[in-house]
Amino acid sequence: MKKKIHVQFIGIAAIAVIATLILSVAVFYDLFQKQVLEDLKSYANVMKGIMTQQEIDKEAVAYEIDDMRVTLINPDGSVEFDSNANTHVMENHRGRPEVTEAFEDGIGEAIRKSETLDKNTFYYAVKLKTGQVLRVAKEAGSIWSIFWSALPVIAMIALLIFAICVVLARVLTKSLVRPIEQMADDIENMDEIKTYPELTPFIAMIHSQHKDIMKNAKMRQEFTANVSHELKTPLTSISGYSELIETGMASEEDVRRFAREIHRNSSRLLTLIDDIIRLSELDVEDMSVAFTMVNLYQLAEACISMLQLNAKQHDVTLKLEGGPCTICANRQMLDELIYNLCDNAIRYNNPGGSVVVRLKKDVEETMLSVKDTGIGIPIQHQERVFERFYRVDKSRSKSTGGTGLGLAIVKHIVAQHHARMELDSEYGAGTEIRVYFPNKQEPDWKKT
């Protein structure tokens, strides 16, 4: 990266130097042309008052030192006098641009290039009171001849400027890359890195992403450890009971009891594996989810009917309140959500308690509420109950067959539906969880 930035800086510097030199030569030559024409104008104005042939000859001789050429042209275009040529063999000058312009406007200018000599001849003509036109001319090199003659000096200046640019590019490259290198070497303490304002948002974003990655890595590590522990416990029980049965150390009555424990632990193991698989499926960001219009009341009614036996075993009553509510959702996910909320409300309830499922539809949202009269959740645990394998009462959870993943699955389903969830709980008085679904027929977030 550093090398690439350095090379780009040097390339930009080289282009800038060359472009500047070319532009400078062009500007210089333009000023040079203007200066030559101004000099010719000055010479012409000095000579304008000279009216006699003899006086002109003297002046022309004097100006020959400066490589000046003086020509006097009659109104008909014939040449009356020329300091550098024989007037008898010279052609008519009436058609020359500077002469024509001088006869018409009083003054005339022209520049003509000689391809053979690679030189430009500058002409300035002025009309005299006698009706004649006085023209002065001077030869000068073309822009390319001037450029080539000045090339050694230009090359030296260009090399000097380029060398300075290379040094500056190296310094700038180091200053640009230094914060990034420091961040790569010590990403944990990137807040202490001195940087420039333009890089601050980038560092803040990287810092935030790093925190998220570390948090997710920690969560995955905890999840792996929890999964191992949760799987090991029932497997150990199954292995131990089956070994006792296999060795014949258990009586007939113990065999039946051990068989029940094996069945209970294997059922818990299967439930745990199903929940882990389901949670892994919900973790996939690009998972294809089909949304349809679902009658939430009918779904809740079917779920409550299915859980009545479980509720009766725990001495808990189930009740459904509200009326028909149709939302755009995934039927299977909603069924899991209602089941997990109701199952948790039954497991952590008190004998003789109740679970009330209530539905309410407003203008913008449809609310699903599951309220129980159970043991409640202490306030210090309420923020973490939706984490995987997190249990407020670990002994009670295992005794009731809970996996610790039910509310984590609920949280994922709520996120998939772009819904929101609220938790109200008081320790020893019960818990209420409310889920609010948006009332949209064809939502933007629908995945198919």
Coordinates of C-alpha atoms in Angstrom, one line a residue:
M1 CA 0.0 0.0 0.0
K2 CA 2.8 2.4 1.0
K3 CA 4.7 1.7 -2.3
K4 CA 1.6 2.2 -4.4
I5 CA 0.8 5.6 -2.7
H6 CA 4.4 6.6 -3.1
V7 CA 4.5 5.7 -6.8
Q8 CA 1.2 7.6 -7.4
F9 CA 2.5 10.7 -5.6
I10 CA 5.7 10.6 -7.8
G11 CA 3.6 10.1 -10.9
I12 CA 1.4 13.1 -10.1
A13 CA 4.4 15.2 -9.3
A14 CA 6.1 14.2 -12.6
I15 CA 3.0 15.1 -14.6
A16 CA 2.6 18.4 -12.7
V17 CA 6.3 19.3 -13.3
I18 CA 6.1 18.6 -17.1
A19 CA 2.8 20.3 -17.5
T20 CA 4.1 23.4 -15.5
L21 CA 7.2 23.6 -17.7
I22 CA 5.3 23.3 -20.9
L23 CA 2.8 25.9 -19.8
S24 CA 5.6 28.2 -18.6
V25 CA 7.3 28.0 -22.0
A26 CA 4.1 28.7 -23.8
V27 CA 3.3 31.7 -21.5
F28 CA 6.9 32.9 -21.9
Y29 CA 6.8 32.7 -25.6
D30 CA 3.5 34.6 -25.7
L31 CA 5.1 37.4 -23.6
F32 CA 8.1 37.3 -25.8
Q33 CA 6.0 37.9 -28.9
K34 CA 4.2 40.8 -27.2
Q35 CA 7.5 42.3 -26.2
V36 CA 9.0 42.0 -29.7
L37 CA 5.9 43.7 -31.2
E38 CA 6.1 46.4 -28.6
D39 CA 9.8 47.0 -29.5
L40 CA 8.9 47.2 -33.2
K41 CA 6.1 49.7 -32.3
S42 CA 8.6 51.9 -30.4
Y43 CA 11.0 51.8 -33.3
A44 CA 8.3 52.7 -35.8
N45 CA 7.0 55.6 -33.7
V46 CA 10.6 57.0 -33.5
M47 CA 11.0 56.8 -37.2
K48 CA 7.5 58.1 -38.0
G49 CA 8.7 61.7 -38.0
I50 CA 11.5 61.0 -40.5
M51 CA 10.2 62.0 -43.8
T52 CA 13.2 62.3 -46.1
Q53 CA 14.9 59.5 -47.9
Q54 CA 18.4 60.5 -46.7
E55 CA 17.3 60.6 -43.0
I56 CA 15.7 57.2 -43.4
D57 CA 18.9 55.7 -44.8
K58 CA 20.8 56.9 -41.8
E59 CA 18.3 55.5 -39.3
A60 CA 18.1 52.2 -41.1
V61 CA 21.9 51.9 -41.0
A62 CA 21.7 52.5 -37.2
Y63 CA 19.0 50.0 -36.7
E64 CA 20.8 47.3 -38.6
I65 CA 22.9 46.8 -35.5
D66 CA 19.7 45.4 -33.8
D67 CA 18.9 43.2 -36.8
M68 CA 16.0 45.5 -37.7
R69 CA 14.6 45.8 -41.2
V70 CA 13.0 49.0 -42.4
T71 CA 10.7 49.2 -45.4
L72 CA 8.9 52.2 -46.8
I73 CA 5.9 51.3 -49.0
N74 CA 4.0 53.6 -51.4
P75 CA 0.2 53.8 -51.5
D76 CA 0.2 51.7 -54.7
G77 CA 2.1 48.9 -52.9
S78 CA 5.5 49.5 -54.5
V79 CA 8.5 49.5 -52.2
E80 CA 10.1 52.9 -51.9
F81 CA 12.9 51.9 -49.6
D82 CA 14.1 48.6 -47.9
S83 CA 17.2 48.5 -45.6
N84 CA 17.9 44.8 -46.5
A85 CA 16.9 44.4 -50.1
N86 CA 17.0 45.9 -53.6
T87 CA 13.7 47.7 -54.1
H88 CA 13.8 47.3 -57.9
V89 CA 13.4 43.5 -57.7
M90 CA 10.9 43.4 -54.8
E91 CA 7.3 42.5 -55.5
N92 CA 4.3 44.7 -54.7
H93 CA 3.6 44.7 -51.0
R94 CA 0.0 46.0 -51.1
G95 CA -1.3 42.5 -50.4
R96 CA 0.8 41.9 -47.3
P97 CA -1.6 41.6 -44.3
E98 CA 0.2 44.1 -42.1
V99 CA 0.5 46.6 -45.0
T100 CA -3.2 46.3 -45.9
E101 CA -4.2 46.7 -42.3
A102 CA -2.0 49.8 -41.9
F103 CA -3.4 51.4 -45.1
E104 CA -7.0 50.8 -43.8
D105 CA -6.6 51.3 -40.0
G106 CA -3.4 53.3 -39.6
I107 CA -1.4 50.4 -38.0
G108 CA -0.9 46.7 -38.8
E109 CA 0.8 43.7 -37.2
A110 CA 1.7 40.2 -38.5
I111 CA 3.9 37.3 -37.7
R112 CA 5.1 34.9 -40.4
K113 CA 6.9 31.7 -39.9
S114 CA 9.7 30.4 -42.0
E115 CA 9.6 26.6 -42.0
T116 CA 13.0 26.3 -43.6
L117 CA 14.8 28.5 -41.0
D118 CA 12.5 27.6 -38.2
K119 CA 12.2 31.3 -37.4
N120 CA 9.3 33.8 -37.0
T121 CA 9.4 37.3 -38.6
F122 CA 7.5 40.0 -36.7
Y123 CA 6.1 42.9 -38.7
Y124 CA 4.8 46.2 -37.5
A125 CA 3.5 48.8 -40.0
V126 CA 2.3 52.4 -39.5
K127 CA 0.8 54.8 -41.9
L128 CA 2.6 58.1 -42.4
K129 CA 1.1 61.6 -43.1
T130 CA 2.5 61.3 -46.6
G131 CA 0.2 58.3 -47.3
Q132 CA 3.1 55.9 -47.3
V133 CA 3.4 53.0 -44.9
L134 CA 6.5 52.6 -42.8
R135 CA 7.2 48.9 -41.8
V136 CA 9.7 47.6 -39.4
A137 CA 10.5 43.9 -39.0
K138 CA 12.7 41.6 -36.9
E139 CA 13.4 37.9 -37.0
A140 CA 13.2 35.7 -33.8
G141 CA 13.3 32.0 -33.1
S142 CA 10.0 30.0 -33.0
I143 CA 8.7 28.6 -29.8
W144 CA 10.4 25.2 -30.5
S145 CA 13.7 26.7 -31.3
I146 CA 13.5 28.7 -28.0
F147 CA 12.5 25.6 -26.2
W148 CA 15.3 23.5 -27.5
S149 CA 17.9 26.2 -26.8
A150 CA 16.6 26.5 -23.2
L151 CA 16.2 22.7 -22.8
P152 CA 19.4 22.1 -20.6
V153 CA 18.3 24.8 -18.1
I154 CA 14.7 23.5 -18.2
A155 CA 15.9 19.9 -17.7
M156 CA 18.0 20.9 -14.7
I157 CA 15.1 22.8 -13.1
A158 CA 12.7 19.9 -13.8
L159 CA 15.1 17.4 -12.2
L160 CA 15.5 19.6 -9.2
I161 CA 11.8 20.1 -8.7
F162 CA 11.2 16.4 -9.3
A163 CA 13.8 15.5 -6.7
I164 CA 12.1 17.8 -4.2
C165 CA 8.7 16.2 -5.1
V166 CA 10.1 12.7 -4.5
V167 CA 11.2 13.7 -1.0
L168 CA 7.9 15.3 -0.3
A169 CA 6.0 12.3 -1.6
R170 CA 8.0 10.0 0.7
V171 CA 7.3 12.2 3.7
L172 CA 3.6 12.5 2.8
T173 CA 3.2 8.8 2.2
K174 CA 4.7 8.0 5.6
S175 CA 2.4 10.5 7.3
L176 CA -0.6 9.1 5.5
V177 CA 0.2 5.4 6.2
R178 CA 1.6 5.8 9.7
P179 CA -1.7 5.8 11.6
I180 CA -2.9 2.7 9.6
E181 CA 0.3 0.8 10.4
Q182 CA 0.0 1.8 14.1
M183 CA -3.6 0.6 14.1
A184 CA -2.6 -2.7 12.5
D185 CA 0.1 -3.2 15.1
D186 CA -2.0 -2.3 18.1
I187 CA -5.7 -2.5 17.2
E188 CA -6.7 -2.8 20.8
N189 CA -5.5 0.8 21.6
M190 CA -6.4 2.5 18.4
D191 CA -8.0 5.4 20.4
E192 CA -4.6 6.6 21.4
I193 CA -3.3 6.8 17.8
K194 CA -2.6 10.3 16.6
T195 CA -4.2 10.8 13.2
Y196 CA -5.6 13.4 10.8
P197 CA -9.3 14.4 10.7
E198 CA -10.0 12.6 7.4
L199 CA -9.0 9.2 8.8
T200 CA -10.9 9.6 12.0
P201 CA -14.3 8.2 10.7
F202 CA -12.5 5.2 9.2
I203 CA -10.6 4.4 12.4
A204 CA -13.9 4.8 14.4
M205 CA -15.6 2.4 12.0
I206 CA -12.8 -0.2 12.2
H207 CA -12.8 0.2 16.0
S208 CA -16.5 -0.5 16.1
Q209 CA -16.2 -3.4 13.8
H210 CA -13.4 -4.9 15.9
K211 CA -15.5 -4.6 19.0
D212 CA -18.4 -6.4 17.2
I213 CA -16.0 -9.1 16.0
M214 CA -14.6 -9.7 19.4
K215 CA -18.0 -9.7 21.0
N216 CA -19.3 -12.2 18.4
A217 CA -16.2 -14.3 18.9
K218 CA -16.8 -14.3 22.7
M219 CA -20.4 -15.2 22.2
R220 CA -19.5 -18.1 19.8
Q221 CA -16.9 -19.3 22.3
E222 CA -19.5 -19.2 25.1
F223 CA -22.1 -20.8 22.9
T224 CA -19.7 -23.7 22.0
A225 CA -18.8 -24.2 25.7
N226 CA -22.5 -24.1 26.6
V227 CA -23.5 -26.5 23.9
S228 CA -20.8 -29.0 25.0
H229 CA -21.9 -28.7 28.6
E230 CA -25.6 -29.1 27.8
L231 CA -25.0 -32.1 25.5
K232 CA -22.6 -33.7 28.0
T233 CA -25.1 -33.7 30.9
P234 CA -27.9 -35.8 29.4
L235 CA -25.4 -38.1 27.6
T236 CA -23.6 -38.7 30.9
S237 CA -26.9 -39.7 32.5
I238 CA -27.9 -41.9 29.6
S239 CA -24.5 -43.6 29.6
G240 CA -24.5 -44.1 33.4
Y241 CA -28.0 -45.6 33.5
S242 CA -27.5 -47.8 30.5
E243 CA -24.2 -49.1 32.0
L244 CA -26.0 -50.1 35.2
I245 CA -28.7 -51.9 33.3
E246 CA -26.1 -53.6 31.1
T247 CA -24.0 -55.0 34.0
G248 CA -27.2 -56.4 35.7
M249 CA -26.6 -54.3 38.8
A250 CA -30.0 -52.8 38.7
S251 CA -33.2 -54.5 40.0
E252 CA -36.3 -54.8 37.9
E253 CA -37.8 -51.8 39.6
D254 CA -34.6 -49.8 39.0
V255 CA -34.5 -50.8 35.4
R256 CA -37.9 -49.2 34.8
R257 CA -36.8 -46.1 36.7
F258 CA -33.5 -45.9 34.8
A259 CA -35.4 -46.4 31.5
R260 CA -37.7 -43.4 32.3
E261 CA -34.5 -41.3 33.1
I262 CA -32.9 -42.5 29.8
H263 CA -36.1 -41.6 27.9
R264 CA -36.3 -38.2 29.7
N265 CA -32.7 -37.3 29.0
S266 CA -32.8 -38.5 25.4
S267 CA -36.0 -36.4 24.9
R268 CA -34.2 -33.4 26.4
L269 CA -31.2 -34.1 24.2
L270 CA -33.3 -34.3 21.0
T271 CA -35.1 -31.0 22.0
L272 CA -31.8 -29.4 22.6
I273 CA -30.4 -30.5 19.3
D274 CA -33.5 -29.3 17.5
D275 CA -33.3 -25.9 19.1
I276 CA -29.6 -25.6 18.2
I277 CA -30.3 -26.5 14.6
R278 CA -33.2 -24.1 14.5
L279 CA -31.1 -21.3 16.0
S280 CA -28.3 -21.9 13.5
E281 CA -30.8 -21.7 10.7
L282 CA -32.1 -18.3 12.0
D283 CA -28.5 -17.0 12.2
V284 CA -28.1 -17.3 8.4
E285 CA -28.4 -13.7 7.1
D286 CA -29.4 -14.6 3.6
M287 CA -31.9 -17.2 4.6
S288 CA -34.9 -17.4 2.3
V289 CA -38.1 -16.7 4.2
A290 CA -41.6 -16.8 2.7
F291 CA -44.1 -14.3 4.1
T292 CA -47.8 -14.7 3.7
M293 CA -50.9 -13.2 5.4
V294 CA -51.4 -15.1 8.6
N295 CA -54.3 -15.0 11.1
L296 CA -52.5 -14.5 14.3
Y297 CA -55.5 -15.4 16.4
Q298 CA -56.0 -18.8 14.8
L299 CA -52.3 -19.6 15.2
A300 CA -52.4 -18.7 18.9
E301 CA -55.6 -20.7 19.4
A302 CA -54.0 -23.8 17.8
C303 CA -50.8 -23.4 19.9
I304 CA -52.8 -23.0 23.1
S305 CA -54.8 -26.1 22.3
M306 CA -51.6 -28.1 21.7
L307 CA -50.1 -26.9 25.1
Q308 CA -53.2 -27.6 27.2
L309 CA -51.9 -31.0 28.3
N310 CA -48.6 -29.6 29.3
A311 CA -50.3 -26.8 31.2
K312 CA -52.5 -29.3 33.0
Q313 CA -49.5 -31.3 34.1
H314 CA -48.0 -28.1 35.6
D315 CA -51.4 -27.1 37.1
V316 CA -51.5 -23.9 35.0
T317 CA -54.5 -22.5 33.1
L318 CA -54.2 -21.2 29.6
K319 CA -56.4 -18.4 28.2
L320 CA -56.7 -16.5 24.9
E321 CA -58.1 -13.0 24.6
G322 CA -58.7 -10.7 21.6
G323 CA -60.0 -11.3 18.2
P324 CA -58.9 -12.1 14.6
C325 CA -55.7 -10.3 13.6
T326 CA -54.1 -10.8 10.2
I327 CA -50.4 -9.8 9.6
C328 CA -47.8 -10.4 6.9
A329 CA -45.5 -13.0 8.4
N330 CA -43.9 -16.4 8.2
R331 CA -46.4 -19.0 9.6
Q332 CA -43.8 -21.5 10.9
M333 CA -41.8 -18.8 12.6
L334 CA -44.9 -17.3 14.3
D335 CA -45.9 -20.7 15.5
E336 CA -42.5 -21.2 17.0
L337 CA -42.6 -17.8 18.6
I338 CA -46.0 -18.3 20.3
Y339 CA -45.1 -21.9 21.3
N340 CA -41.8 -20.8 23.0
L341 CA -43.3 -17.9 24.8
C342 CA -46.2 -20.0 26.1
D343 CA -44.0 -23.0 26.9
N344 CA -41.7 -20.7 29.0
A345 CA -44.7 -19.1 30.7
I346 CA -45.9 -22.6 31.7
R347 CA -42.5 -24.0 32.8
Y348 CA -41.7 -21.1 35.1
N349 CA -45.1 -20.7 36.6
N350 CA -46.4 -21.5 40.0
P351 CA -48.9 -24.4 40.7
G352 CA -52.4 -22.9 40.3
G353 CA -51.0 -20.1 38.1
S354 CA -52.3 -18.8 34.8
V355 CA -51.0 -17.8 31.3
V356 CA -52.9 -15.2 29.3
V357 CA -52.3 -14.7 25.6
R358 CA -53.7 -11.5 24.4
L359 CA -54.0 -10.0 20.8
K360 CA -54.7 -6.4 20.0
K361 CA -54.6 -4.6 16.7
D362 CA -54.0 -0.9 16.4
V363 CA -53.7 1.3 13.3
E364 CA -50.0 0.7 12.7
E365 CA -49.2 -2.3 14.9
T366 CA -50.5 -5.7 16.1
M367 CA -49.6 -6.7 19.6
L368 CA -49.1 -10.2 20.9
S369 CA -48.8 -10.5 24.6
V370 CA -48.0 -13.5 26.8
K371 CA -48.5 -12.9 30.5
D372 CA -48.0 -15.3 33.3
T373 CA -48.2 -15.4 37.1
G374 CA -45.0 -17.3 37.6
I375 CA -41.7 -16.8 39.5
G376 CA -40.8 -13.6 37.6
I377 CA -37.3 -12.4 36.5
P378 CA -35.1 -10.3 38.8
I379 CA -34.3 -6.9 37.3
Q380 CA -30.6 -7.7 37.1
H381 CA -31.3 -10.7 34.8
Q382 CA -33.9 -9.1 32.5
E383 CA -31.4 -7.8 29.9
R384 CA -29.8 -11.2 29.5
V385 CA -32.7 -13.6 29.4
F386 CA -32.7 -13.5 25.6
E387 CA -29.1 -14.7 25.4
R388 CA -28.4 -18.3 24.4
F389 CA -28.4 -20.8 27.3
Y390 CA -28.9 -18.0 29.8
R391 CA -31.1 -19.2 32.7
V392 CA -32.2 -17.2 35.8
D393 CA -32.8 -20.4 37.8
K394 CA -30.6 -23.1 36.3
S395 CA -31.8 -25.9 38.6
R396 CA -35.5 -25.2 37.8
S397 CA -34.8 -24.9 34.1
K398 CA -33.2 -28.4 33.9
S399 CA -35.8 -30.0 36.1
T400 CA -38.5 -28.7 33.8
G401 CA -36.7 -29.8 30.7
G402 CA -35.8 -26.3 29.4
T403 CA -32.9 -25.9 26.9
G404 CA -32.2 -22.2 27.6
L405 CA -32.6 -21.4 23.8
G406 CA -36.4 -20.7 23.6
L407 CA -36.2 -16.9 24.2
A408 CA -33.0 -16.7 21.9
I409 CA -35.1 -18.2 19.1
V410 CA -37.9 -15.7 19.9
K411 CA -35.5 -12.8 19.6
H412 CA -34.3 -14.0 16.2
I413 CA -37.8 -14.4 14.9
V414 CA -38.8 -11.0 16.1
A415 CA -35.8 -9.5 14.2
Q416 CA -36.7 -11.4 11.0
H417 CA -40.1 -9.8 11.1
H418 CA -38.8 -6.3 11.8
A419 CA -41.0 -6.3 14.9
R420 CA -40.1 -5.0 18.4
M421 CA -40.3 -6.7 21.8
E422 CA -40.9 -5.5 25.3
L423 CA -40.4 -7.3 28.6
D424 CA -42.1 -6.4 31.9
S425 CA -41.4 -8.6 34.9
E426 CA -41.3 -8.5 38.7
Y427 CA -39.6 -11.1 40.8
G428 CA -42.2 -13.4 42.4
A429 CA -45.1 -11.7 40.6
G430 CA -44.9 -12.9 37.0
T431 CA -43.7 -11.8 33.6
E432 CA -45.3 -10.3 30.5
I433 CA -43.6 -10.3 27.0
R434 CA -45.1 -8.2 24.3
V435 CA -44.3 -8.4 20.6
Y436 CA -45.4 -5.6 18.2
F437 CA -45.7 -6.5 14.5
P438 CA -46.0 -3.8 11.8
N439 CA -49.3 -3.8 9.9
K440 CA -48.0 -3.9 6.3
Q441 CA -49.5 -6.0 3.6
E442 CA -46.4 -6.1 1.4
P443 CA -43.5 -4.8 3.6
D444 CA -40.1 -3.7 2.1
W445 CA -38.3 -6.2 4.3
K446 CA -40.2 -9.2 2.9
K447 CA -37.8 -12.0 1.8
T448 CA -38.9 -14.7 -0.6

